[in-house]
Short mmCIF file of C-alpha atoms and ligand atoms in Angstrom, two decimals:
data_model
loop_
_atom_site.label_atom_id
_atom_site.label_comp_id
_atom_site.label_asym_id
_atom_site.label_seq_id
_atom_site.Cartn_x
_atom_site.Cartn_y
_atom_site.Cartn_z
CA UNK A 1 -9.16 -8.12 -0.60
CA UNK A 2 -9.64 -9.86 2.65
CA UNK A 3 -8.49 -13.26 1.61
CA UNK A 4 -6.95 -15.67 4.09
CA UNK A 5 -5.86 -18.66 2.36
CA UNK A 6 -5.40 -22.12 4.02
CA UNK A 7 -2.62 -24.50 2.99
CA UNK A 8 -5.21 -26.48 0.97
CA UNK A 9 -6.43 -23.33 -0.86
CA UNK A 10 -2.88 -22.42 -1.61
CA UNK A 11 -2.28 -25.79 -3.13
CA UNK A 12 -5.53 -25.44 -5.09
CA UNK A 13 -4.42 -22.00 -6.48
CA UNK A 14 -1.09 -23.36 -7.65
CA UNK A 15 -2.74 -26.60 -9.16
CA UNK A 16 -5.36 -24.58 -11.12
CA UNK A 17 -2.68 -22.19 -12.48
CA UNK A 18 -0.52 -24.94 -13.54
CA UNK A 19 -3.22 -26.75 -15.24
CA UNK A 20 -3.79 -23.58 -17.34
CA UNK A 21 -0.12 -23.54 -18.00
CA UNK A 22 0.30 -27.09 -19.38
CA UNK A 23 1.74 -27.12 -22.86
CA UNK A 24 0.63 -23.93 -24.41
CA UNK A 25 1.80 -21.08 -22.09
CA UNK A 26 2.48 -18.07 -24.44
CA UNK A 27 5.45 -17.42 -22.26
CA UNK A 28 7.13 -20.73 -23.03
CA UNK A 29 7.24 -19.76 -26.69
CA UNK A 30 7.69 -15.98 -26.11
CA UNK A 31 10.66 -13.79 -26.84
CA UNK A 32 11.45 -10.97 -24.58
CA UNK A 33 13.99 -8.26 -23.72
CA UNK A 34 14.02 -5.00 -21.81
CA UNK A 35 11.98 -3.27 -24.65
CA UNK A 36 9.21 -5.72 -25.35
CA UNK A 37 7.68 -9.10 -25.45
CA UNK A 38 6.68 -11.25 -28.41
CA UNK A 39 7.35 -8.40 -30.93
CA UNK A 40 5.17 -5.99 -29.11
CA UNK A 41 6.93 -2.88 -27.45
CA UNK A 42 6.43 -2.34 -23.73
CA UNK A 43 4.31 0.69 -22.89
CA UNK A 44 6.11 3.33 -20.63
CA UNK A 45 9.56 1.86 -21.16
CA UNK A 46 12.08 4.39 -22.42
CA UNK A 47 15.69 4.45 -23.68
CA UNK A 48 16.53 7.50 -21.63
CA UNK A 49 15.90 7.81 -17.82
CA UNK A 50 15.16 11.55 -18.29
CA UNK A 51 12.36 10.62 -20.65
CA UNK A 52 11.21 7.97 -18.05
CA UNK A 53 11.06 10.55 -15.36
CA UNK A 54 9.25 12.94 -17.62
CA UNK A 55 6.45 10.18 -18.25
CA UNK A 56 6.28 9.43 -14.51
CA UNK A 57 5.86 13.12 -13.69
CA UNK A 58 2.93 13.19 -16.34
CA UNK A 59 1.65 10.00 -14.66
CA UNK A 60 1.75 11.95 -11.34
CA UNK A 61 -0.26 14.72 -12.61
CA UNK A 62 -2.88 12.39 -14.02
CA UNK A 63 -3.12 10.52 -10.78
CA UNK A 64 -3.50 13.90 -8.81
CA UNK A 65 -6.50 14.69 -11.09
CA UNK A 66 -8.15 11.31 -10.39
CA UNK A 67 -10.87 10.75 -7.63
CA UNK A 68 -10.16 7.95 -5.19
CA UNK A 69 -12.82 5.95 -6.97
CA UNK A 70 -11.00 6.29 -10.37
CA UNK A 71 -7.65 5.31 -8.55
CA UNK A 72 -9.48 2.18 -7.28
CA UNK A 73 -10.77 1.45 -10.76
CA UNK A 74 -7.21 1.38 -12.02
CA UNK A 75 -5.96 -0.76 -9.24
CA UNK A 76 -8.91 -3.15 -9.80
CA UNK A 77 -7.80 -3.67 -13.32
CA UNK A 78 -4.13 -4.08 -12.28
CA UNK A 79 -5.33 -6.89 -9.85
CA UNK A 80 -7.25 -8.66 -12.64
CA UNK A 81 -4.41 -8.49 -15.10
CA UNK A 82 -2.01 -9.60 -12.47
CA UNK A 83 -4.09 -12.73 -11.73
CA UNK A 84 -4.56 -13.43 -15.40
CA UNK A 85 -1.03 -13.01 -16.50
CA UNK A 86 0.73 -14.38 -13.40
CA UNK A 87 1.79 -17.60 -15.18
CA UNK A 88 3.34 -15.45 -18.09
CA UNK A 89 5.28 -13.36 -15.72
CA UNK A 90 6.33 -16.41 -13.65
CA UNK A 91 7.64 -18.14 -16.79
CA UNK A 92 9.44 -14.97 -18.13
CA UNK A 93 10.92 -14.61 -14.53
CA UNK A 94 12.32 -18.08 -14.33
CA UNK A 95 13.43 -17.97 -17.96
CA UNK A 96 15.26 -14.69 -17.62
CA UNK A 97 16.81 -14.87 -14.28
CA UNK A 98 17.21 -18.70 -14.22
CA UNK A 99 16.12 -18.42 -10.65
CA UNK A 100 13.06 -19.76 -8.75
CA UNK A 101 10.08 -21.93 -9.65
CA UNK A 102 7.21 -21.17 -12.08
CA UNK A 103 4.47 -22.52 -9.73
CA UNK A 104 5.69 -20.54 -6.76
CA UNK A 105 6.20 -17.38 -8.75
CA UNK A 106 2.67 -17.75 -10.12
CA UNK A 107 1.33 -17.92 -6.50
CA UNK A 108 3.38 -15.03 -5.53
CA UNK A 109 1.63 -12.82 -8.21
CA UNK A 110 -1.79 -14.19 -7.02
CA UNK A 111 -0.83 -13.06 -3.61
CA UNK A 112 0.05 -9.59 -4.73
CA UNK A 113 -3.16 -9.30 -6.66
CA UNK A 114 -5.30 -10.29 -3.72
CA UNK A 115 -3.56 -8.82 -0.64
CA UNK A 116 -1.90 -5.67 -1.66
CA UNK A 117 -3.88 -2.84 0.10
CA UNK A 118 -5.30 -0.04 -2.09
CA UNK A 119 -6.69 3.34 -1.33
CA UNK A 120 -8.50 1.93 1.96
CA UNK A 121 -4.93 2.12 3.38
CA UNK A 122 -4.74 5.88 3.41
CA UNK A 123 -7.85 6.61 5.49
CA UNK A 124 -7.54 10.07 7.12
CA UNK A 125 -7.42 10.54 10.87
CA UNK A 126 -9.49 12.99 12.69
CA UNK A 127 -9.25 14.46 16.22
CA UNK A 128 -12.04 16.67 17.71
CA UNK A 129 -12.07 18.48 21.03
CA UNK A 130 -12.58 21.80 22.85
CA UNK A 131 -10.63 23.56 20.19
CA UNK A 132 -12.43 22.20 17.24
CA UNK A 133 -11.31 19.63 14.46
CA UNK A 134 -8.05 18.56 13.21
CA UNK A 135 -7.71 16.43 10.05
CA UNK A 136 -4.56 14.42 9.29
CA UNK A 137 -4.40 13.20 5.69
CA UNK A 138 -1.90 11.02 3.87
CA UNK A 139 -0.67 12.79 0.92
CA UNK A 140 1.57 11.79 -1.97
CA UNK A 141 5.16 12.56 -2.19
CA UNK A 142 5.02 13.17 -5.96
CA UNK A 143 7.17 11.06 -8.28
CA UNK A 144 8.79 8.01 -6.47
CA UNK A 145 12.04 6.37 -7.83
CA UNK A 146 11.72 2.64 -7.20
CA UNK A 147 14.79 0.35 -7.47
CA UNK A 148 13.68 -3.35 -7.66
CA UNK A 149 15.46 -6.77 -7.23
CA UNK A 150 15.93 -9.78 -9.37
CA UNK A 151 14.44 -12.24 -6.87
CA UNK A 152 10.77 -11.03 -6.94
CA UNK A 153 10.92 -8.70 -9.99
CA UNK A 154 7.47 -8.28 -11.47
CA UNK A 155 5.97 -9.14 -7.95
CA UNK A 156 7.69 -5.94 -6.56
CA UNK A 157 6.93 -3.82 -9.47
CA UNK A 158 3.33 -4.55 -9.26
CA UNK A 159 2.99 -4.46 -5.54
CA UNK A 160 4.86 -1.30 -5.24
CA UNK A 161 2.77 0.21 -8.08
CA UNK A 162 -0.51 -0.61 -6.38
CA UNK A 163 0.58 1.00 -3.03
CA UNK A 164 2.21 4.09 -4.75
CA UNK A 165 -0.75 4.71 -7.14
CA UNK A 166 -3.22 4.27 -4.19
CA UNK A 167 -1.32 6.85 -2.43
CA UNK A 168 -1.49 9.16 -5.34
CA UNK A 169 2.12 9.03 -6.48
CA UNK A 170 3.79 8.78 -9.88
CA UNK A 171 6.50 5.99 -10.26
CA UNK A 172 9.69 5.59 -12.23
CA UNK A 173 11.37 2.14 -11.91
CA UNK A 174 15.10 1.36 -12.19
CA UNK A 175 14.78 -2.45 -12.27
CA UNK A 176 17.41 -4.98 -11.77
CA UNK A 177 19.40 -5.52 -15.10
CA UNK A 178 19.07 -9.41 -14.83
CA UNK A 179 15.38 -9.19 -14.64
CA UNK A 180 14.69 -6.32 -16.90
CA UNK A 181 12.12 -8.10 -19.29
CA UNK A 182 10.09 -9.45 -16.38
CA UNK A 183 10.18 -6.13 -14.54
CA UNK A 184 9.22 -4.17 -17.69
CA UNK A 185 6.48 -6.56 -18.60
CA UNK A 186 5.00 -5.55 -15.16
CA UNK A 187 5.32 -1.90 -16.04
CA UNK A 188 3.71 -2.54 -19.25
CA UNK A 189 0.83 -4.34 -17.46
CA UNK A 190 0.29 -1.41 -15.08
CA UNK A 191 -0.01 0.96 -18.04
CA UNK A 192 -2.37 -1.34 -20.05
CA UNK A 193 -4.64 -1.41 -16.81
CA UNK A 194 -4.50 2.29 -16.53
CA UNK A 195 -5.76 2.64 -20.22
CA UNK A 196 -8.27 0.01 -19.64
CA UNK A 197 -9.64 1.72 -16.60
CA UNK A 198 -9.78 5.17 -18.38
CA UNK A 199 -6.64 6.47 -16.95
CA UNK A 200 -3.49 7.76 -18.73
CA UNK A 201 -1.72 5.55 -21.39
CA UNK A 202 1.39 5.85 -19.30
CA UNK A 203 0.95 5.89 -15.71
CA UNK A 204 4.23 4.36 -14.54
CA UNK A 205 7.58 4.09 -16.32
CA UNK A 206 11.05 2.43 -16.57
CA UNK A 207 14.15 2.15 -18.80
CA UNK A 208 15.10 -0.42 -21.43
CA UNK A 209 18.68 -0.73 -19.95
CA UNK A 210 18.81 -0.03 -16.23
CA UNK A 211 22.19 0.69 -14.86
CA UNK A 212 24.08 2.48 -12.04
CA UNK A 213 24.08 5.50 -14.17
CA UNK A 214 20.30 5.45 -14.72
CA UNK A 215 19.90 5.01 -10.90
CA UNK A 216 22.17 8.09 -10.31
CA UNK A 217 20.05 10.19 -12.77
CA UNK A 218 17.06 9.20 -10.61
CA UNK A 219 18.80 10.12 -7.37
CA UNK A 220 19.81 13.57 -8.72
CA UNK A 221 16.53 14.67 -10.51
CA UNK A 222 14.85 17.17 -8.28
CA UNK A 223 11.42 15.92 -9.36
CA UNK A 224 11.93 12.55 -7.56
CA UNK A 225 10.88 13.24 -4.02
CA UNK A 226 11.03 9.79 -2.51
CA UNK A 227 13.48 6.76 -3.17
CA UNK A 228 12.26 3.21 -2.52
CA UNK A 229 14.89 0.59 -2.68
CA UNK A 230 14.41 -3.21 -2.54
CA UNK A 231 17.58 -5.09 -2.68
CA UNK A 232 20.80 -6.03 -1.00
CA UNK A 233 23.11 -4.07 1.36
CA UNK A 234 25.04 -2.33 -1.48
CA UNK A 235 22.10 -0.53 -3.13
CA UNK A 236 20.32 0.19 0.13
CA UNK A 237 23.36 1.98 1.33
CA UNK A 238 23.63 3.96 -1.87
CA UNK A 239 19.88 5.22 -1.67
CA UNK A 240 20.23 6.12 1.95
CA UNK A 241 23.40 8.26 1.07
CA UNK A 242 21.45 10.01 -1.74
CA UNK A 243 20.49 13.01 0.47
CA UNK A 244 16.79 12.27 -0.39
CA UNK A 245 14.07 10.60 1.65
CA UNK A 246 14.47 7.10 1.23
CA UNK A 247 12.77 3.78 2.15
CA UNK A 248 15.26 0.85 2.31
CA UNK A 249 14.18 -2.75 2.13
CA UNK A 250 17.43 -4.69 2.62
CA UNK A 251 18.99 -8.12 3.12
CA UNK A 252 17.96 -10.62 5.65
CA UNK A 253 19.40 -14.02 6.88
CA UNK A 254 16.26 -15.44 8.81
CA UNK A 255 17.02 -17.93 11.62
CA UNK A 256 14.62 -20.52 12.89
CA UNK A 257 14.69 -21.81 16.45
CA UNK A 258 12.91 -25.24 17.12
CA UNK A 259 12.67 -25.99 20.91
CA UNK A 260 11.61 -29.21 22.45
CA UNK A 261 7.96 -28.24 23.07
CA UNK A 262 7.23 -27.68 19.27
CA UNK A 263 5.27 -30.10 17.14
CA UNK A 264 8.34 -31.52 15.52
CA UNK A 265 6.57 -33.12 12.51
CA UNK A 266 4.76 -29.94 11.56
CA UNK A 267 7.89 -27.90 12.30
CA UNK A 268 9.90 -30.11 9.88
CA UNK A 269 7.18 -29.67 7.12
CA UNK A 270 6.62 -26.03 7.72
CA UNK A 271 10.36 -25.18 7.67
CA UNK A 272 10.88 -27.05 4.41
CA UNK A 273 7.74 -25.59 2.85
CA UNK A 274 9.03 -22.09 3.69
CA UNK A 275 12.70 -22.53 2.84
CA UNK A 276 11.85 -24.08 -0.51
CA UNK A 277 9.22 -21.52 -1.63
CA UNK A 278 10.49 -20.13 -4.92
CA UNK A 279 13.75 -21.99 -4.23
CA UNK A 280 14.45 -19.73 -0.96
CA UNK A 281 14.42 -16.43 -3.08
CA UNK A 282 12.12 -14.46 -0.74
CA UNK A 283 14.12 -12.54 1.69
CA UNK A 284 11.97 -13.77 4.53
CA UNK A 285 12.61 -17.47 3.69
CA UNK A 286 14.20 -19.75 6.48
CA UNK A 287 17.98 -19.61 6.05
CA UNK A 288 19.45 -21.56 9.06
CA UNK A 289 17.96 -23.56 11.95
CA UNK A 290 18.89 -23.76 15.58
CA UNK A 291 17.32 -26.98 17.05
CA UNK A 292 17.48 -28.15 20.55
CA UNK A 293 19.84 -31.18 20.64
CA UNK A 294 17.25 -33.51 22.14
CA UNK A 295 14.81 -32.98 19.17
CA UNK A 296 17.30 -32.34 16.36
CA UNK A 297 17.52 -35.91 15.03
CA UNK A 298 13.63 -36.22 14.91
CA UNK A 299 13.41 -32.80 13.24
CA UNK A 300 15.87 -33.86 10.46
CA UNK A 301 13.74 -37.15 9.96
CA UNK A 302 10.54 -34.87 9.52
CA UNK A 303 12.50 -32.72 7.11
CA UNK A 304 13.63 -35.76 5.19
CA UNK A 305 9.93 -37.03 5.08
CA UNK A 306 9.14 -33.68 3.36
CA UNK A 307 11.64 -33.62 0.50
CA UNK A 308 14.84 -32.78 2.19
CA UNK A 309 18.27 -34.64 1.39
CA UNK A 310 20.70 -34.77 4.26
CA UNK A 311 24.37 -34.34 3.26
CA UNK A 312 27.39 -34.92 5.36
CA UNK A 313 29.65 -32.35 6.63
CA UNK A 314 32.23 -33.14 3.97
CA UNK A 315 29.68 -32.80 1.23
CA UNK A 316 28.54 -29.50 2.82
CA UNK A 317 32.10 -28.09 2.64
CA UNK A 318 32.45 -29.24 -0.87
CA UNK A 319 29.06 -27.57 -1.84
CA UNK A 320 30.10 -24.39 0.09
CA UNK A 321 33.20 -23.95 -2.34
CA UNK A 322 30.66 -24.14 -5.26
CA UNK A 323 27.96 -21.82 -4.07
CA UNK A 324 30.19 -19.19 -2.41
CA UNK A 325 33.02 -17.49 -4.32
CA UNK A 326 35.88 -15.22 -3.37
CA UNK A 327 35.49 -11.71 -4.82
CA UNK A 328 37.64 -8.63 -4.51
CA UNK A 329 36.16 -5.18 -4.36
CA UNK A 330 37.99 -3.13 -6.97
CA UNK A 331 37.79 0.05 -4.93
CA UNK A 332 39.08 -1.34 -1.67
CA UNK A 333 41.10 -4.27 -2.79
CA UNK A 334 39.38 -6.25 0.02
CA UNK A 335 38.25 -9.74 -0.93
CA UNK A 336 35.34 -11.52 0.57
CA UNK A 337 33.01 -14.58 0.11
CA UNK A 338 29.91 -13.86 -1.79
CA UNK A 339 27.16 -15.93 -3.32
CA UNK A 340 27.72 -17.54 -6.70
CA UNK A 341 24.93 -15.92 -8.72
CA UNK A 342 24.85 -19.16 -10.96
CA UNK A 343 23.58 -21.03 -7.86
CA UNK A 344 21.03 -18.53 -6.47
CA UNK A 345 17.44 -19.60 -6.67
CA UNK A 346 18.37 -23.01 -8.41
CA UNK A 347 16.74 -26.37 -7.76
CA UNK A 348 18.30 -28.52 -4.91
CA UNK A 349 18.76 -31.26 -7.49
CA UNK A 350 20.81 -28.99 -9.74
CA UNK A 351 22.94 -27.88 -6.70
CA UNK A 352 23.50 -31.48 -5.64
CA UNK A 353 24.61 -32.35 -9.19
CA UNK A 354 27.36 -29.69 -8.84
CA UNK A 355 29.02 -31.98 -6.10
CA UNK A 356 28.29 -35.16 -7.83
CA UNK A 357 25.09 -36.34 -6.18
CA UNK A 358 22.20 -37.34 -8.27
CA UNK A 359 18.61 -37.36 -6.78
CA UNK A 360 15.07 -37.47 -7.99
CA UNK A 361 12.73 -34.62 -8.51
CA UNK A 362 11.06 -35.23 -5.18
CA UNK A 363 14.13 -33.60 -3.56
CA UNK A 364 13.36 -30.00 -2.91
CA UNK A 365 15.77 -28.93 -0.16
CA UNK A 366 19.44 -29.78 0.97
CA UNK A 367 20.04 -30.02 4.58
CA UNK A 368 23.15 -30.55 6.72
CA UNK A 369 24.25 -30.35 10.24
CA UNK A 370 26.75 -27.63 10.67
CA UNK A 371 28.56 -25.59 13.29
CA UNK A 372 27.47 -21.99 13.98
CA UNK A 373 30.54 -20.80 12.12
CA UNK A 374 29.77 -22.59 8.85
CA UNK A 375 29.49 -20.48 5.82
CA UNK A 376 25.94 -21.82 5.27
CA UNK A 377 24.86 -20.36 8.55
CA UNK A 378 26.45 -16.96 8.13
CA UNK A 379 25.78 -16.07 4.46
CA UNK A 380 22.32 -15.33 2.92
CA UNK A 381 22.52 -17.87 0.24
CA UNK A 382 19.06 -17.58 -1.25
CA UNK A 383 19.25 -21.25 -2.38
CA UNK A 384 17.28 -24.33 -0.90
CA UNK A 385 20.15 -25.22 1.47
CA UNK A 386 19.51 -25.30 5.09
CA UNK A 387 22.04 -25.93 7.80
CA UNK A 388 20.93 -27.11 11.20
CA UNK A 389 22.87 -26.13 14.27
CA UNK A 390 22.36 -28.14 17.38
CA UNK A 391 21.97 -26.09 20.58
CA UNK A 392 21.78 -27.20 24.18
CA UNK A 393 19.07 -24.90 25.44
CA UNK A 394 17.03 -21.63 24.67
CA UNK A 395 19.77 -19.26 25.88
CA UNK A 396 22.26 -20.83 23.47
CA UNK A 397 19.47 -20.86 20.74
CA UNK A 398 18.64 -17.12 21.08
CA UNK A 399 22.14 -16.05 21.45
CA UNK A 400 23.22 -17.77 18.20
CA UNK A 401 20.19 -17.05 16.24
CA UNK A 402 20.37 -13.20 16.98
CA UNK A 403 24.15 -13.40 15.93
CA UNK A 404 23.19 -15.12 12.64
CA UNK A 405 20.60 -12.50 11.80
CA UNK A 406 23.56 -10.07 11.79
CA UNK A 407 21.38 -7.09 13.04
CA UNK A 408 19.47 -6.92 9.71
CA UNK A 409 16.23 -6.81 11.94
CA UNK A 410 14.53 -8.49 8.96
CA UNK A 411 12.76 -11.78 9.72
CA UNK A 412 12.99 -14.50 12.37
CA UNK A 413 10.96 -17.67 12.83
CA UNK A 414 10.36 -20.01 15.76
CA UNK A 415 8.60 -23.33 16.36
CA UNK A 416 7.55 -23.88 20.02
CA UNK A 417 4.61 -24.05 22.39
CA UNK A 418 6.42 -22.36 25.20
CA UNK A 419 5.32 -18.80 25.22
CA UNK A 420 8.16 -17.60 27.49
CA UNK A 421 10.70 -18.92 24.78
CA UNK A 422 8.74 -17.45 22.05
CA UNK A 423 8.39 -14.00 23.80
CA UNK A 424 12.13 -14.00 24.71
CA UNK A 425 13.34 -14.73 21.17
CA UNK A 426 11.01 -12.21 19.58
CA UNK A 427 12.15 -9.48 21.95
CA UNK A 428 15.89 -10.34 21.64
CA UNK A 429 15.99 -10.53 17.75
CA UNK A 430 14.00 -7.36 17.15
CA UNK A 431 13.10 -8.32 13.54
CA UNK A 432 10.36 -6.62 11.35
CA UNK A 433 8.55 -10.09 10.87
CA UNK A 434 8.59 -12.90 13.53
CA UNK A 435 6.59 -15.89 12.53
CA UNK A 436 5.58 -18.61 15.05
CA UNK A 437 4.68 -22.10 14.17
CA UNK A 438 4.17 -21.51 10.47
CA UNK A 439 6.18 -21.51 7.15
CA UNK A 440 7.99 -18.10 6.62
CA UNK A 441 5.58 -17.05 3.91
CA UNK A 442 2.76 -16.67 6.60
CA UNK A 443 4.58 -13.44 7.44
CA UNK A 444 3.68 -11.88 4.26
CA UNK A 445 0.06 -12.98 4.36
CA UNK A 446 0.32 -16.26 2.43
CA UNK A 447 -1.62 -18.45 4.87
CA UNK A 448 -1.22 -15.90 7.58
CA UNK A 449 -3.29 -12.80 8.59
CA UNK A 450 -2.33 -9.29 7.35
CA UNK A 451 -1.55 -7.70 4.03
CA UNK A 452 1.24 -8.54 1.69
CA UNK A 453 4.36 -6.63 0.50
CA UNK A 454 7.58 -7.54 -1.36
CA UNK A 455 9.27 -4.56 0.03
CA UNK A 456 9.93 -5.08 3.76
CA UNK A 457 11.53 -2.01 5.05
CA UNK A 458 13.57 -2.95 8.09
CA UNK A 459 16.46 -0.47 7.97
CA UNK A 460 14.26 2.57 7.57
CA UNK A 461 11.34 1.19 9.78
CA UNK A 462 8.29 1.23 7.51
CA UNK A 463 8.01 -2.47 8.00
CA UNK A 464 5.55 -4.45 5.75
CA UNK A 465 5.09 -1.42 3.40
CA UNK A 466 1.82 -0.44 1.93
CA UNK A 467 0.22 2.70 0.40
CA UNK A 468 0.53 4.68 3.60
CA UNK A 469 4.29 4.16 3.67
CA UNK A 470 4.62 6.11 0.51
CA UNK A 471 2.80 9.27 1.84
CA UNK A 472 3.57 12.37 3.71
CA UNK A 473 1.34 13.44 6.52
CA UNK A 474 -0.51 16.79 6.20
CA UNK A 475 -2.48 18.50 8.87
CA UNK A 476 -5.58 20.74 8.56
CA UNK A 477 -6.93 22.57 11.51
CA UNK A 478 -10.45 24.06 11.84
CA UNK A 479 -10.48 25.84 15.22
CA UNK A 480 -13.55 26.11 17.37
CA UNK A 481 -16.11 24.43 14.89
CA UNK A 482 -17.08 21.02 13.74
CA UNK A 483 -17.25 19.35 17.09
CA UNK A 484 -20.91 18.44 17.12
CA UNK A 485 -21.22 16.94 20.43
P1 NAD B 1 20.76 -6.48 -5.61
O1 NAD B 1 21.07 -5.83 -4.37
O2 NAD B 1 21.68 -7.29 -6.42
O3 NAD B 1 19.97 -5.49 -6.61
C1 NAD B 1 18.99 -4.62 -6.19
C2 NAD B 1 18.85 -3.56 -7.19
O4 NAD B 1 19.83 -2.50 -6.97
C3 NAD B 1 19.02 -3.95 -8.51
O5 NAD B 1 18.05 -3.07 -9.50
C4 NAD B 1 20.48 -3.45 -8.88
O6 NAD B 1 20.78 -3.25 -10.30
C5 NAD B 1 20.56 -2.10 -8.15
N1 NAD B 1 21.81 -1.70 -7.65
C6 NAD B 1 22.79 -2.51 -6.95
N2 NAD B 1 23.88 -1.71 -6.44
C7 NAD B 1 23.39 -0.52 -6.75
C8 NAD B 1 23.99 0.76 -6.50
N3 NAD B 1 25.09 0.97 -5.93
N4 NAD B 1 23.23 1.90 -6.85
C9 NAD B 1 22.07 1.70 -7.62
N5 NAD B 1 21.56 0.59 -7.89
C10 NAD B 1 22.12 -0.55 -7.49
O7 NAD B 1 19.51 -7.38 -5.23
P2 NAD B 1 18.99 -8.85 -5.80
O8 NAD B 1 20.16 -9.77 -5.79
O9 NAD B 1 18.14 -8.70 -6.93
O10 NAD B 1 18.12 -9.09 -4.50
C11 NAD B 1 18.51 -9.92 -3.46
C12 NAD B 1 18.93 -9.00 -2.21
O11 NAD B 1 17.84 -8.20 -2.05
C13 NAD B 1 19.05 -9.91 -0.98
O12 NAD B 1 19.99 -9.49 -0.18
C14 NAD B 1 17.57 -9.89 -0.35
O13 NAD B 1 17.39 -10.19 1.02
C15 NAD B 1 17.24 -8.32 -0.69
N6 NAD B 1 15.81 -8.42 -0.79
C16 NAD B 1 15.23 -7.63 0.19
C17 NAD B 1 13.80 -7.49 0.12
C18 NAD B 1 13.15 -6.77 1.24
O14 NAD B 1 11.84 -6.61 1.09
N7 NAD B 1 13.74 -6.29 2.30
C19 NAD B 1 12.99 -7.92 -0.91
C20 NAD B 1 13.90 -8.55 -2.04
C21 NAD B 1 15.15 -8.72 -1.91
#
């Protein structure tokens, strides 16, 4: 569990996984849909959401009957299968969603397998005193309804499953319709792991065709005691209006400040490494930079030396017209700019081709200088496009970066050696994750300390979720005894 990778180790993991993938990955030849993969029907995936809830309830009863040791055995096999089948899930994920990168998605699954906490996360608390002993235990909620995104589909299903099972819950998933095969592959993996470890054949469940209607069945079913939603603002709002206890992991737009005390070469590399990880799909990835004017040009050169391609303001405006589209809300009649789904998570090279620029495969990020008001600064694009805003000083940097984060309180980054500047920004931005002098993924344990999650609950405050986030506290009091000193 306690793995803290260095950059070199991360590269090694990706290289070894990619070596194993070459030429004969089963996924490249595989056929998949919401119901199965390569002709094999997924276990625990139902046509009807009501059946899926029944199955999750049975799974919950089975988990309740397991000892902690038995739960850990199931989780151990989940970790093993997740490592072994990471390349398959990565390939299905890219194939199905057309977003992200196989090597990075593979590394994300490795991270989930290695750094998602298990049952050790729900250790009880004890207080003894003159009045005896009081025990506080982290109890399961029951059956959890989990809504998962298209950006980290199987990663989220597996990470949430490990935490929710460790906490003793059952789980039913309503995955993103655009990532249904990838998500349900992960549901099947959890169930295979359960059977291999001596658990029930169906421990967690999902549906073949998730829709808003299946989500609504989940919201209304009295057996679902907790809703966990990982996605954009619309879906987080809908679970928080459900009338049930809900954990909401919503959108971000992480700003990065680079001041003139930073190691500029390192900052340039770190920012491009973080921004391009899985083509910018992670919600924590760098989305816009505020650079002190006196180091901005040097920073841009450092970025260019690390695979960034600088476009002009005119080209940026042209690209903005492609990657953002005007959409009208049918209910309100109000139209607003929204990301073009065909561009989310695509390679920089592909995006540049859309405005007639051809570059080599070494280009992994598009950068441009932009004013604060530019669409690239204001919208969460989830593409390897990074605008850089020049600022005069730390006051302006903090003011604009806080505004660009839009109150999501999700993630922010800073490259600086000035502890006063670092502290001021961290205080002002109030984000769940604040990464200093490292790529964004250090914030979820990738080359940084701490456990991982793909459900970062800013709006409801659980933060970097883990097993304990999916529990309810119960107290047991024994008066006047068991204090032995
Ligand atoms: P999305 O918002 O399009 O979809 C998320 C899920 O919600 C899907 O399963 C979708 O079908 C469902 N959904 C959407 N509206 C719904 C509604 N009204 N009722 C019920 N279900 C509904 O998300 P996406 O595009 O896959 O993911 C990208 C967004 O999610 C970004 O904004 C990103 O920042 C955010 N995200 C946040 C985290 C986090 O941990 N905070 C993690 C991943 C993604």
